[in-house]
Amino acid sequence: MDDIAGNDDGDMELYDLRVVVDRIEGRSVCGMEVGDHFTLENSAHLRLPDGEHFCVYALASVLPFLAAKQRDLAEGDWLARDTLFACPDPEERLVMRVERTCRRRMNSADLT
């Protein structure tokens, strides 16, 4: 993942992320399946494959961690090691995996 996409003049770097349904240990109440995913690109662009959906409750459970996962973290930080996050529905037990897909150089002045 040494490739850096984006603006060569940028003053900061963030990772693009892919959030994938890793497993479902219960029953899929929301209709999701293993392999369903979304990507987070260019800091804040959430993308779904055409015609696909992602459960809003599963999204809500992983969303607070994504901004940190986009950044370099201190060595030994638990969030640098942990990549699995669970949906809050105890009957479903959907587990998502967060993957860094590429590192992107960006201008902080272009972001809010």
Coordinates of C-alpha atoms in Angstrom, one line a residue:
M1 CA 0.0 0.0 0.0
D2 CA 2.9 2.3 -0.7
D3 CA 1.1 3.9 -3.6
I4 CA -0.1 7.4 -2.8
A5 CA -3.0 8.8 -4.9
G6 CA -4.2 12.3 -5.1
N7 CA -2.6 15.8 -5.2
D8 CA 1.2 15.9 -5.2
D9 CA 1.0 19.3 -3.6
G10 CA -1.1 18.1 -0.7
D11 CA 0.0 18.8 2.9
M12 CA -1.6 15.7 4.5
E13 CA -2.3 12.1 3.9
L14 CA -5.3 9.9 4.6
Y15 CA -6.2 6.3 3.8
D16 CA -9.1 5.3 1.7
L17 CA -11.1 2.6 3.5
R18 CA -13.2 -0.4 2.6
V19 CA -15.7 -1.8 5.1
V20 CA -16.6 -5.4 4.4
V21 CA -19.1 -7.7 6.0
D22 CA -16.7 -10.3 7.3
R23 CA -19.2 -12.7 8.8
I24 CA -22.7 -13.0 10.2
E25 CA -22.9 -15.2 13.2
G26 CA -26.7 -15.0 13.6
R27 CA -29.5 -14.4 11.1
S28 CA -29.3 -11.5 8.6
V29 CA -32.2 -9.4 9.6
C30 CA -31.2 -6.5 7.4
G31 CA -30.6 -8.6 4.3
M32 CA -26.9 -8.1 4.1
E33 CA -24.5 -10.9 3.1
V34 CA -20.8 -11.7 3.7
G35 CA -18.8 -9.6 1.2
D36 CA -21.2 -6.7 1.1
H37 CA -19.2 -3.5 1.5
F38 CA -18.8 0.2 1.1
T39 CA -15.8 2.4 0.5
L40 CA -14.8 5.7 2.1
E41 CA -12.6 7.8 -0.3
N42 CA -11.3 11.3 -0.4
S43 CA -11.8 11.8 3.3
A44 CA -15.6 11.8 3.3
H45 CA -17.0 10.2 0.1
L46 CA -19.0 7.1 1.1
R47 CA -19.6 4.9 -1.9
L48 CA -21.7 1.7 -2.4
P49 CA -21.6 -0.6 -5.3
D50 CA -24.5 0.1 -7.8
G51 CA -27.7 -1.5 -6.6
E52 CA -26.3 -2.5 -3.2
H53 CA -27.3 -1.4 0.3
F54 CA -25.6 -1.2 3.7
C55 CA -27.6 -1.4 6.9
V56 CA -27.7 2.1 8.6
Y57 CA -27.3 0.5 12.1
A58 CA -24.2 -1.4 11.0
L59 CA -22.9 1.8 9.5
A60 CA -23.6 3.7 12.7
S61 CA -21.6 1.2 14.8
V62 CA -18.5 1.5 12.6
L63 CA -18.7 5.2 11.7
P64 CA -17.2 6.7 14.8
F65 CA -13.9 4.8 14.1
L66 CA -13.5 5.6 10.5
A67 CA -11.9 9.1 10.8
A68 CA -9.2 7.6 13.1
K69 CA -8.7 4.6 10.8
Q70 CA -8.0 7.0 7.9
R71 CA -5.0 8.4 9.7
D72 CA -1.6 7.0 10.8
L73 CA -1.9 5.9 14.4
A74 CA 0.7 5.6 17.1
E75 CA 2.6 2.3 17.3
G76 CA 0.8 0.1 19.8
D77 CA -2.5 2.0 19.6
W78 CA -5.3 -0.6 19.9
L79 CA -7.1 0.9 16.9
A80 CA -4.1 0.3 14.7
R81 CA -4.3 -3.4 15.5
D82 CA -8.1 -3.9 15.6
T83 CA -9.9 -4.1 12.3
L84 CA -13.2 -5.8 13.3
F85 CA -16.4 -4.0 14.4
A86 CA -19.8 -5.5 15.3
C87 CA -23.3 -4.3 14.5
P88 CA -25.3 -3.7 17.7
D89 CA -28.1 -6.1 16.8
P90 CA -27.5 -9.1 19.1
E91 CA -29.7 -11.4 17.0
E92 CA -27.8 -10.7 13.8
R93 CA -24.2 -10.5 15.2
L94 CA -22.8 -9.0 11.9
V95 CA -19.1 -8.4 12.0
M96 CA -17.4 -5.9 9.7
R97 CA -13.7 -5.6 8.7
V98 CA -12.1 -2.2 8.0
E99 CA -9.3 -2.3 5.4
R100 CA -7.1 0.5 4.2
T101 CA -7.1 0.4 0.4
C102 CA -4.7 3.3 -0.5
R103 CA -3.0 6.3 0.9
R104 CA -4.2 9.6 -0.5
R105 CA -2.4 13.0 -0.4
M106 CA -4.8 15.9 0.1
N107 CA -4.8 19.6 0.8
S108 CA -6.2 20.3 4.3
A109 CA -7.5 23.7 3.0
D110 CA -9.9 21.8 0.7
L111 CA -11.5 20.0 3.7
T112 CA -13.7 21.3 6.4

